[in-house]
Amino acid sequence: MRPLHPLAALSLAFGLAGCVGAPEAPQRRPSRSAMETIAPSPDQRQCLANLGRSDAAFTPLPDQYYGAGCATLGTVRLTYLRSDTARLPLSNLGPVTCTAANTLSGWARFGVDRAARQILGSPLARIETMGSYSCRTVAGTTRMSAHATANAIDIGGFLLADGRRITVLRDWNSPSPQIRAFLRTVRDSGCKRFGTVLSPDYNAAHHDHLHLEVGGTKAFCR
């Protein structure tokens, strides 16, 4: 069943982040009152409208509070994004904030798909993620991760239309200069859109993914 268009579904809406390896807080179930539907703000309505204009397929989700600094507010569930010519499915992606979804949409279309065409000679067919929302802290600290508010997405790899699968774990230091250039190009493209982008060049905790995070007062890219 095709997800609702955002305009038809508006009534339903309603420091550096750690990734893999971060100690995870217990997942809490929201109370009934914490899941009540709230009318979207004007900014949220505009965000949903912008996401709809990108031809992404998504469903707005109700706000949920889990306690201990964990919540999914103003989030959507993405089914697919769009490249210039095709749908781009996403694997393993949970709730993401509308802002993160819009930023991801632009990066996928203009940063990843076009880089795949120009550098590797094949369009992008799918983006493989390692998740988004997770109620956990930044690795080695007591500070909550951006994943705890669905403002971060971890990217593990990409499937190309010609059948090739490019992963951060296996191919960041690939013997192929084209594949290395592709992965660094998409990382650098993410740096122009997201507030924080962390790659295997940052630390061992990011050896197998790109951490893409919206928000923050100062951009950080490594």
PDB file of C-alpha atoms in Angstrom:
ATOM      1  CA  MET A   1       0.000   0.000   0.000  1.00  0.00           C
ATOM      2  CA  ARG A   2       1.426   3.400  -1.026  1.00  0.00           C
ATOM      3  CA  PRO A   3       2.131   5.685   1.966  1.00  0.00           C
ATOM      4  CA  LEU A   4      -0.123   8.682   2.337  1.00  0.00           C
ATOM      5  CA  HIS A   5       0.866  11.903   0.618  1.00  0.00           C
ATOM      6  CA  PRO A   6       1.917  14.353   3.324  1.00  0.00           C
ATOM      7  CA  LEU A   7      -0.886  16.805   2.593  1.00  0.00           C
ATOM      8  CA  ALA A   8      -3.425  14.016   3.014  1.00  0.00           C
ATOM      9  CA  ALA A   9      -1.708  12.707   6.098  1.00  0.00           C
ATOM     10  CA  LEU A  10      -1.204  15.870   8.103  1.00  0.00           C
ATOM     11  CA  SER A  11      -3.886  14.804  10.536  1.00  0.00           C
ATOM     12  CA  LEU A  12      -1.798  11.719  11.388  1.00  0.00           C
ATOM     13  CA  ALA A  13       1.375  13.609  12.037  1.00  0.00           C
ATOM     14  CA  PHE A  14       1.679  14.390  15.024  1.00  0.00           C
ATOM     15  CA  GLY A  15      28.324  17.956  21.241  1.00  0.00           C
ATOM     16  CA  LEU A  16      29.007  14.995  18.420  1.00  0.00           C
ATOM     17  CA  ALA A  17      26.646  12.095  18.329  1.00  0.00           C
ATOM     18  CA  GLY A  18      27.761   8.522  18.946  1.00  0.00           C
ATOM     19  CA  CYS A  19      26.832   5.657  16.678  1.00  0.00           C
ATOM     20  CA  VAL A  20      27.723   1.995  16.684  1.00  0.00           C
ATOM     21  CA  GLY A  21      29.435   0.994  19.864  1.00  0.00           C
ATOM     22  CA  ALA A  22      27.674   3.554  22.054  1.00  0.00           C
ATOM     23  CA  PRO A  23      26.161   2.169  25.258  1.00  0.00           C
ATOM     24  CA  GLU A  24      22.449   1.859  24.650  1.00  0.00           C
ATOM     25  CA  ALA A  25      19.860   3.008  27.141  1.00  0.00           C
ATOM     26  CA  PRO A  26      16.871   0.718  27.779  1.00  0.00           C
ATOM     27  CA  GLN A  27      14.178   1.147  25.148  1.00  0.00           C
ATOM     28  CA  ARG A  28      11.113   2.625  26.825  1.00  0.00           C
ATOM     29  CA  ARG A  29       7.534   2.237  25.737  1.00  0.00           C
ATOM     30  CA  PRO A  30       5.663   5.511  25.575  1.00  0.00           C
ATOM     31  CA  SER A  31       2.621   5.986  27.774  1.00  0.00           C
ATOM     32  CA  ARG A  32      -0.803   6.419  26.189  1.00  0.00           C
ATOM     33  CA  SER A  33      -0.716  10.163  26.903  1.00  0.00           C
ATOM     34  CA  ALA A  34       2.744  10.446  25.363  1.00  0.00           C
ATOM     35  CA  MET A  35       1.415   9.130  22.052  1.00  0.00           C
ATOM     36  CA  GLU A  36      -1.461  11.555  21.673  1.00  0.00           C
ATOM     37  CA  THR A  37      -1.761  13.221  18.286  1.00  0.00           C
ATOM     38  CA  ILE A  38      -0.838  16.896  18.206  1.00  0.00           C
ATOM     39  CA  ALA A  39      -1.487  19.251  15.317  1.00  0.00           C
ATOM     40  CA  PRO A  40       1.727  19.999  13.433  1.00  0.00           C
ATOM     41  CA  SER A  41       3.337  23.412  13.772  1.00  0.00           C
ATOM     42  CA  PRO A  42       3.593  25.717  10.739  1.00  0.00           C
ATOM     43  CA  ASP A  43       7.288  24.793  10.422  1.00  0.00           C
ATOM     44  CA  GLN A  44       6.426  21.094  10.476  1.00  0.00           C
ATOM     45  CA  ARG A  45       3.700  21.553   7.860  1.00  0.00           C
ATOM     46  CA  GLN A  46       6.182  23.387   5.646  1.00  0.00           C
ATOM     47  CA  CYS A  47       8.769  20.643   6.152  1.00  0.00           C
ATOM     48  CA  LEU A  48       6.258  17.955   5.174  1.00  0.00           C
ATOM     49  CA  ALA A  49       5.234  19.958   2.115  1.00  0.00           C
ATOM     50  CA  ASN A  50       8.890  20.306   1.065  1.00  0.00           C
ATOM     51  CA  LEU A  51       9.428  16.577   1.520  1.00  0.00           C
ATOM     52  CA  GLY A  52       6.365  15.889  -0.617  1.00  0.00           C
ATOM     53  CA  ARG A  53       7.690  18.130  -3.385  1.00  0.00           C
ATOM     54  CA  SER A  54      10.857  16.021  -3.483  1.00  0.00           C
ATOM     55  CA  ASP A  55       8.670  13.064  -4.561  1.00  0.00           C
ATOM     56  CA  ALA A  56       9.686  11.043  -1.518  1.00  0.00           C
ATOM     57  CA  ALA A  57       7.195   8.454  -0.259  1.00  0.00           C
ATOM     58  CA  PHE A  58       6.637   8.782   3.473  1.00  0.00           C
ATOM     59  CA  THR A  59       4.137   8.636   6.308  1.00  0.00           C
ATOM     60  CA  PRO A  60       4.084  11.199   9.146  1.00  0.00           C
ATOM     61  CA  LEU A  61       4.285   9.563  12.579  1.00  0.00           C
ATOM     62  CA  PRO A  62       2.725  10.594  15.909  1.00  0.00           C
ATOM     63  CA  ASP A  63       4.968  12.267  18.450  1.00  0.00           C
ATOM     64  CA  GLN A  64       6.248   9.903  21.126  1.00  0.00           C
ATOM     65  CA  TYR A  65       8.127  10.619  24.360  1.00  0.00           C
ATOM     66  CA  TYR A  66      10.153   7.780  25.877  1.00  0.00           C
ATOM     67  CA  GLY A  67      11.762   9.580  28.813  1.00  0.00           C
ATOM     68  CA  ALA A  68      15.449   9.934  29.694  1.00  0.00           C
ATOM     69  CA  GLY A  69      15.904  12.396  26.835  1.00  0.00           C
ATOM     70  CA  CYS A  70      14.592   9.994  24.173  1.00  0.00           C
ATOM     71  CA  ALA A  71      11.740  11.019  21.852  1.00  0.00           C
ATOM     72  CA  THR A  72      10.568  10.921  18.253  1.00  0.00           C
ATOM     73  CA  LEU A  73       8.990  14.303  17.581  1.00  0.00           C
ATOM     74  CA  GLY A  74       8.019  15.519  14.122  1.00  0.00           C
ATOM     75  CA  THR A  75       9.183  12.282  12.527  1.00  0.00           C
ATOM     76  CA  VAL A  76       8.283  10.423   9.366  1.00  0.00           C
ATOM     77  CA  ARG A  77       8.756   6.904   8.067  1.00  0.00           C
ATOM     78  CA  LEU A  78      10.414   7.009   4.653  1.00  0.00           C
ATOM     79  CA  THR A  79       9.616   4.330   2.084  1.00  0.00           C
ATOM     80  CA  TYR A  80      11.753   5.684  -0.714  1.00  0.00           C
ATOM     81  CA  LEU A  81      13.444   8.819  -1.999  1.00  0.00           C
ATOM     82  CA  ARG A  82      13.880   9.962  -5.593  1.00  0.00           C
ATOM     83  CA  SER A  83      16.895  10.307  -7.841  1.00  0.00           C
ATOM     84  CA  ASP A  84      16.671  12.237 -11.102  1.00  0.00           C
ATOM     85  CA  THR A  85      15.107   9.228 -12.822  1.00  0.00           C
ATOM     86  CA  ALA A  86      14.098   6.540 -10.334  1.00  0.00           C
ATOM     87  CA  ARG A  87      12.921   5.578  -6.867  1.00  0.00           C
ATOM     88  CA  LEU A  88      15.597   5.015  -4.228  1.00  0.00           C
ATOM     89  CA  PRO A  89      14.488   2.490  -1.593  1.00  0.00           C
ATOM     90  CA  LEU A  90      16.079   2.615   1.867  1.00  0.00           C
ATOM     91  CA  SER A  91      16.799  -0.430   3.999  1.00  0.00           C
ATOM     92  CA  ASN A  92      16.685  -0.675   7.809  1.00  0.00           C
ATOM     93  CA  LEU A  93      15.612   2.938   8.350  1.00  0.00           C
ATOM     94  CA  GLY A  94      13.426   3.739  11.340  1.00  0.00           C
ATOM     95  CA  PRO A  95      11.726   7.031  12.242  1.00  0.00           C
ATOM     96  CA  VAL A  96      13.614  10.186  11.240  1.00  0.00           C
ATOM     97  CA  THR A  97      12.745  13.805  11.844  1.00  0.00           C
ATOM     98  CA  CYS A  98      11.232  15.586   8.878  1.00  0.00           C
ATOM     99  CA  THR A  99      14.275  17.871   8.755  1.00  0.00           C
ATOM    100  CA  ALA A 100      16.627  14.893   8.587  1.00  0.00           C
ATOM    101  CA  ALA A 101      14.455  13.282   5.901  1.00  0.00           C
ATOM    102  CA  ASN A 102      14.546  16.415   3.738  1.00  0.00           C
ATOM    103  CA  THR A 103      18.306  16.704   4.128  1.00  0.00           C
ATOM    104  CA  LEU A 104      18.749  13.026   3.309  1.00  0.00           C
ATOM    105  CA  SER A 105      16.567  13.435   0.222  1.00  0.00           C
ATOM    106  CA  GLY A 106      18.756  16.177  -1.225  1.00  0.00           C
ATOM    107  CA  TRP A 107      21.953  14.302  -0.401  1.00  0.00           C
ATOM    108  CA  ALA A 108      20.708  11.059  -1.978  1.00  0.00           C
ATOM    109  CA  ARG A 109      19.658  12.737  -5.210  1.00  0.00           C
ATOM    110  CA  PHE A 110      22.302  15.377  -5.772  1.00  0.00           C
ATOM    111  CA  GLY A 111      25.192  13.952  -3.774  1.00  0.00           C
ATOM    112  CA  VAL A 112      25.047  10.172  -4.021  1.00  0.00           C
ATOM    113  CA  ASP A 113      23.207   9.290  -7.243  1.00  0.00           C
ATOM    114  CA  ARG A 114      25.035  11.852  -9.353  1.00  0.00           C
ATOM    115  CA  ALA A 115      28.385  10.839  -7.858  1.00  0.00           C
ATOM    116  CA  ALA A 116      27.622   7.198  -8.661  1.00  0.00           C
ATOM    117  CA  ARG A 117      26.843   8.101 -12.267  1.00  0.00           C
ATOM    118  CA  GLN A 118      29.858  10.334 -12.756  1.00  0.00           C
ATOM    119  CA  ILE A 119      32.486   8.314 -10.879  1.00  0.00           C
ATOM    120  CA  LEU A 120      31.298   4.715 -11.138  1.00  0.00           C
ATOM    121  CA  GLY A 121      29.240   4.893 -14.333  1.00  0.00           C
ATOM    122  CA  SER A 122      26.036   3.508 -12.852  1.00  0.00           C
ATOM    123  CA  PRO A 123      22.956   5.083 -11.197  1.00  0.00           C
ATOM    124  CA  LEU A 124      22.185   4.470  -7.550  1.00  0.00           C
ATOM    125  CA  ALA A 125      19.525   1.816  -6.880  1.00  0.00           C
ATOM    126  CA  ARG A 126      19.278   1.626  -3.074  1.00  0.00           C
ATOM    127  CA  ILE A 127      20.694   3.190   0.074  1.00  0.00           C
ATOM    128  CA  GLU A 128      21.521   0.756   2.878  1.00  0.00           C
ATOM    129  CA  THR A 129      21.241   2.269   6.352  1.00  0.00           C
ATOM    130  CA  MET A 130      22.138   0.975   9.783  1.00  0.00           C
ATOM    131  CA  GLY A 131      19.208   2.725  11.418  1.00  0.00           C
ATOM    132  CA  SER A 132      18.183   6.099  12.750  1.00  0.00           C
ATOM    133  CA  TYR A 133      16.321   6.356  16.085  1.00  0.00           C
ATOM    134  CA  SER A 134      17.904   4.615  19.060  1.00  0.00           C
ATOM    135  CA  CYS A 135      17.639   5.621  22.709  1.00  0.00           C
ATOM    136  CA  ARG A 136      21.339   5.726  23.569  1.00  0.00           C
ATOM    137  CA  THR A 137      24.196   7.927  24.672  1.00  0.00           C
ATOM    138  CA  VAL A 138      27.299   9.092  22.843  1.00  0.00           C
ATOM    139  CA  ALA A 139      29.973   6.417  23.085  1.00  0.00           C
ATOM    140  CA  GLY A 140      32.067   6.873  26.196  1.00  0.00           C
ATOM    141  CA  THR A 141      29.906   9.668  27.641  1.00  0.00           C
ATOM    142  CA  THR A 142      26.634  10.243  29.458  1.00  0.00           C
ATOM    143  CA  ARG A 143      25.458  12.724  26.798  1.00  0.00           C
ATOM    144  CA  MET A 144      22.494  11.613  24.705  1.00  0.00           C
ATOM    145  CA  SER A 145      23.174  10.818  21.061  1.00  0.00           C
ATOM    146  CA  ALA A 146      21.345  12.579  18.229  1.00  0.00           C
ATOM    147  CA  HIS A 147      19.987   9.104  17.449  1.00  0.00           C
ATOM    148  CA  ALA A 148      17.925   9.413  20.647  1.00  0.00           C
ATOM    149  CA  THR A 149      15.812  12.111  18.958  1.00  0.00           C
ATOM    150  CA  ALA A 150      15.840  10.583  15.436  1.00  0.00           C
ATOM    151  CA  ASN A 151      18.078  13.390  14.165  1.00  0.00           C
ATOM    152  CA  ALA A 152      20.850  11.081  12.934  1.00  0.00           C
ATOM    153  CA  ILE A 153      21.108   8.390  10.263  1.00  0.00           C
ATOM    154  CA  ASP A 154      23.871   5.817   9.809  1.00  0.00           C
ATOM    155  CA  ILE A 155      24.679   4.831   6.221  1.00  0.00           C
ATOM    156  CA  GLY A 156      26.297   1.446   5.673  1.00  0.00           C
ATOM    157  CA  GLY A 157      26.415   1.161   1.892  1.00  0.00           C
ATOM    158  CA  PHE A 158      24.925   1.616  -1.542  1.00  0.00           C
ATOM    159  CA  LEU A 159      23.560  -0.714  -4.214  1.00  0.00           C
ATOM    160  CA  LEU A 160      24.117   0.426  -7.796  1.00  0.00           C
ATOM    161  CA  ALA A 161      21.825  -0.264 -10.737  1.00  0.00           C
ATOM    162  CA  ASP A 162      24.506  -2.437 -12.363  1.00  0.00           C
ATOM    163  CA  GLY A 163      24.454  -4.780  -9.334  1.00  0.00           C
ATOM    164  CA  ARG A 164      27.591  -3.578  -7.570  1.00  0.00           C
ATOM    165  CA  ARG A 165      27.328  -3.112  -3.810  1.00  0.00           C
ATOM    166  CA  ILE A 166      29.596  -0.524  -2.223  1.00  0.00           C
ATOM    167  CA  THR A 167      29.965  -0.638   1.574  1.00  0.00           C
ATOM    168  CA  VAL A 168      31.802   1.649   3.940  1.00  0.00           C
ATOM    169  CA  LEU A 169      33.217  -1.315   5.876  1.00  0.00           C
ATOM    170  CA  ARG A 170      34.733  -3.105   2.894  1.00  0.00           C
ATOM    171  CA  ASP A 171      35.391  -0.299   0.439  1.00  0.00           C
ATOM    172  CA  TRP A 172      36.500   2.802   2.355  1.00  0.00           C
ATOM    173  CA  ASN A 173      40.094   1.787   1.605  1.00  0.00           C
ATOM    174  CA  SER A 174      39.291  -0.148  -1.558  1.00  0.00           C
ATOM    175  CA  PRO A 175      42.123  -0.844  -4.019  1.00  0.00           C
ATOM    176  CA  SER A 176      39.899   0.817  -6.632  1.00  0.00           C
ATOM    177  CA  PRO A 177      40.594   4.573  -6.776  1.00  0.00           C
ATOM    178  CA  GLN A 178      37.140   5.141  -8.278  1.00  0.00           C
ATOM    179  CA  ILE A 179      35.363   3.454  -5.374  1.00  0.00           C
ATOM    180  CA  ARG A 180      37.470   5.326  -2.823  1.00  0.00           C
ATOM    181  CA  ALA A 181      36.716   8.588  -4.642  1.00  0.00           C
ATOM    182  CA  PHE A 182      32.997   7.803  -4.685  1.00  0.00           C
ATOM    183  CA  LEU A 183      32.790   7.195  -0.950  1.00  0.00           C
ATOM    184  CA  ARG A 184      34.760  10.306  -0.099  1.00  0.00           C
ATOM    185  CA  THR A 185      32.709  12.361  -2.531  1.00  0.00           C
ATOM    186  CA  VAL A 186      29.438  11.310  -0.911  1.00  0.00           C
ATOM    187  CA  ARG A 187      30.946  11.970   2.527  1.00  0.00           C
ATOM    188  CA  ASP A 188      32.025  15.455   1.447  1.00  0.00           C
ATOM    189  CA  SER A 189      28.625  16.088  -0.149  1.00  0.00           C
ATOM    190  CA  GLY A 190      26.995  15.176   3.152  1.00  0.00           C
ATOM    191  CA  CYS A 191      29.223  17.708   4.891  1.00  0.00           C
ATOM    192  CA  LYS A 192      27.615  20.462   2.817  1.00  0.00           C
ATOM    193  CA  ARG A 193      24.129  19.501   4.002  1.00  0.00           C
ATOM    194  CA  PHE A 194      24.296  17.933   7.466  1.00  0.00           C
ATOM    195  CA  GLY A 195      25.559  19.549  10.648  1.00  0.00           C
ATOM    196  CA  THR A 196      27.782  16.605  11.582  1.00  0.00           C
ATOM    197  CA  VAL A 197      29.220  13.911   9.316  1.00  0.00           C
ATOM    198  CA  LEU A 198      31.504  11.219  10.735  1.00  0.00           C
ATOM    199  CA  SER A 199      33.309   8.574   8.654  1.00  0.00           C
ATOM    200  CA  PRO A 200      35.994   5.923   9.218  1.00  0.00           C
ATOM    201  CA  ASP A 201      38.504   8.781   9.104  1.00  0.00           C
ATOM    202  CA  TYR A 202      37.081  10.059  12.405  1.00  0.00           C
ATOM    203  CA  ASN A 203      37.456   7.044  14.705  1.00  0.00           C
ATOM    204  CA  ALA A 204      37.137   3.272  14.958  1.00  0.00           C
ATOM    205  CA  ALA A 205      33.494   3.498  16.068  1.00  0.00           C
ATOM    206  CA  HIS A 206      32.662   4.669  12.525  1.00  0.00           C
ATOM    207  CA  HIS A 207      34.685   2.061  10.648  1.00  0.00           C
ATOM    208  CA  ASP A 208      31.598   0.635   8.959  1.00  0.00           C
ATOM    209  CA  HIS A 209      29.288   3.602   8.353  1.00  0.00           C
ATOM    210  CA  LEU A 210      28.787   7.292   7.715  1.00  0.00           C
ATOM    211  CA  HIS A 211      27.035   9.109  10.545  1.00  0.00           C
ATOM    212  CA  LEU A 212      24.813  11.904   9.178  1.00  0.00           C
ATOM    213  CA  GLU A 213      23.332  14.281  11.733  1.00  0.00           C
ATOM    214  CA  VAL A 214      21.202  17.415  11.382  1.00  0.00           C
ATOM    215  CA  GLY A 215      21.293  20.300  13.813  1.00  0.00           C
ATOM    216  CA  GLY A 216      24.060  21.647  15.956  1.00  0.00           C
ATOM    217  CA  THR A 217      25.513  25.131  16.165  1.00  0.00           C
ATOM    218  CA  LYS A 218      28.841  24.341  14.517  1.00  0.00           C
ATOM    219  CA  ALA A 219      29.397  22.069  11.523  1.00  0.00           C
ATOM    220  CA  PHE A 220      31.798  19.175  11.962  1.00  0.00           C
ATOM    221  CA  CYS A 221      32.968  16.890   9.168  1.00  0.00           C
ATOM    222  CA  ARG A 222      35.572  14.168   9.372  1.00  0.00           C
TER     223      ARG A 222
END
